[in-house]
Steps between C-alpha positions, in 0.01 A plus 500: 500500500355578840646358818470566868619398843350560842671491838398539860333317786155535649632666819821637352575864434340519157406325178702589192433433133722562199318512166712505186381544142241778523572737209602861539236770473219337698331744736448343842229605743620404849147551635381215279764272649398595853135448412576143389696441820203623702269269304728205582448573870123514472240240576270383773681217674846652491708470818661738748810559287295716266411736784872560553619538142399780264700405195660780301761464230835676488658513153878481539615484138392491137260794501583869467247780504221243488627323189694178446855527370542145370717372785389264780223631722548441871186500714494478878214445743596549863368271773366715782481188719879474480522717811343218701735235361842666504653249743332192353605597144837657577764463230800499737355450848477193715207255471199647678156362576359151484572285198204387290513121491139385449446476124170609343334252262458656156778754550862506380617439859601134498635466146686829541687412820594162355619646169702786651612310812355753748404441860257791529194503274502882511795486258252356247165659581635855485576474128222254414245746638251662266625836630748472211216559255502872583816523289329315214202736512728804481673360190169390353366854527794629297426236236129584504586862430724386213220289352243779540707727277465230232123463540494198733341465844547233765256459787357233728205409722403230749251238383502249788583498869449184703253361246290818479499580129434831328214494250652591165167643388535766773852605402543825311830434326532865400532596869742237629808716453358780714305308764580577864349191665704385799472146363563607138177315417254645248197303624374686807270219614780245484734740682260516797502120524879491459549740791278290723690183411831674568366624837398150606832352386686761704295421810587134456872569456479380140592647160340521155625490143327582175534596136570824315488591133746718306404675178730658242333732252656629180784250454575476127477169319823303484676560833687185597582218260427137418854414391650384832361395839654796681367753249134418562335791676239287676782300656675817614179634650436174684851505645469865603171444681607171656808676641275704731493367854207263573381471137424135421320506164481714187260484207479703180166574343250220556779301665365198685176510303686361199503168684118493519390600150556395137706706260189607310397703804837625617695631201444861399358508147631758254294748297555795266330832565390747231857627469637147464660517844506173695302485822381242753168479679654320798829506689534156654871505411556797729677699232777245441532237228816305423696695758413833335249774563213495251373855547227417752521594867749286691319323785698330778358356823691384804412301810651603832512239775396589856793662682706232686533704821194412708414649838368154583819318398520169318690192614868516411856423616771687689828495307707545818336265749383261225169471680150525355357842588249755382629735228636843590284813475620811319300818454297433188184562299174311498464563125733675257334419167422869424866588559612208283280629218704822495825302499364285217432808286852624575668175395284488188600855410868414540457194276306685228746792510784253444314346204447846350868588536604166349266555205578863426842567654627852538655691786291815466125542528492692170642196316270251670189709437595525133567126474168410664309742276668356189423143606135577569474671163634189327256274685208724402579441133492120527 
């Protein structure tokens, strides 16, 4: 029901996204999109690129007088740094500048040049770059606004950087969506330690990864399906999050803890309240059972690996000289986990919006709102 494409290189003219399937009649606040783009650029440990770019979205199609029309929405984010790379990234000009030939361990460099038969690693790293996620965040903001009109919210926060973990007892979950921490971390004490660890890693020419958590509130029971492997919503969410650059692991709900505990402690028992409505006292399942939402908050966590571009390079190979060398250095971040948390929320919003459209159909917001209301009314009677 919902599909999208992105295009553009890290140092190209712009990033472009085409989002198809958003119904007509959805009011779009461009300031909310730009706010999400600004949040993606935040974070202690971000590199010099973020001092150059101030991401703003241009809407080229699909919206008229602040409201969707039902046709594809085209979003564009210009690269201000393009002015410094016109010759190196020219479409029609002659080759300019030194080729990149020293592959970075952990990056797409080596597999990419082999797969696409390229002699310059820049042909790979420009598109493999996490700069592309700006387009995803712009689309995700549109989908978040769509979900908000239906009573759903998607937000995220950082719970671990370099082994420094946030204390869940110090997290006010009612404030996560509006927090302005530069690390997107709700535990102030942990954030202080995270900054210090990032500072030391930067001094040593190293990088840090971590973990973030995404929460979806208000999703109705029954999104997704158990009937086929590709209909399961947990599988779709895992794919969406794993598609983000540098993400190496995803868990839903208690996730890895299921391996350490018996079923008697891990499954969410069911109870009836005074109105004979089913409720759970726990949410180990993370809001998903059998590939479907169960009415609880959806909880997804993702692990981001340390960024492969190190200022103290690792041992590698040169694809041109075929000699062992130290890996190339590109301008990069020390830690981008806070930024990745914003991208994770965006990809989750896109995935949940698609599940909503698949469940309720409709090409106009009036029809979808009516369908959702009718469905919720039926569930309330069961």
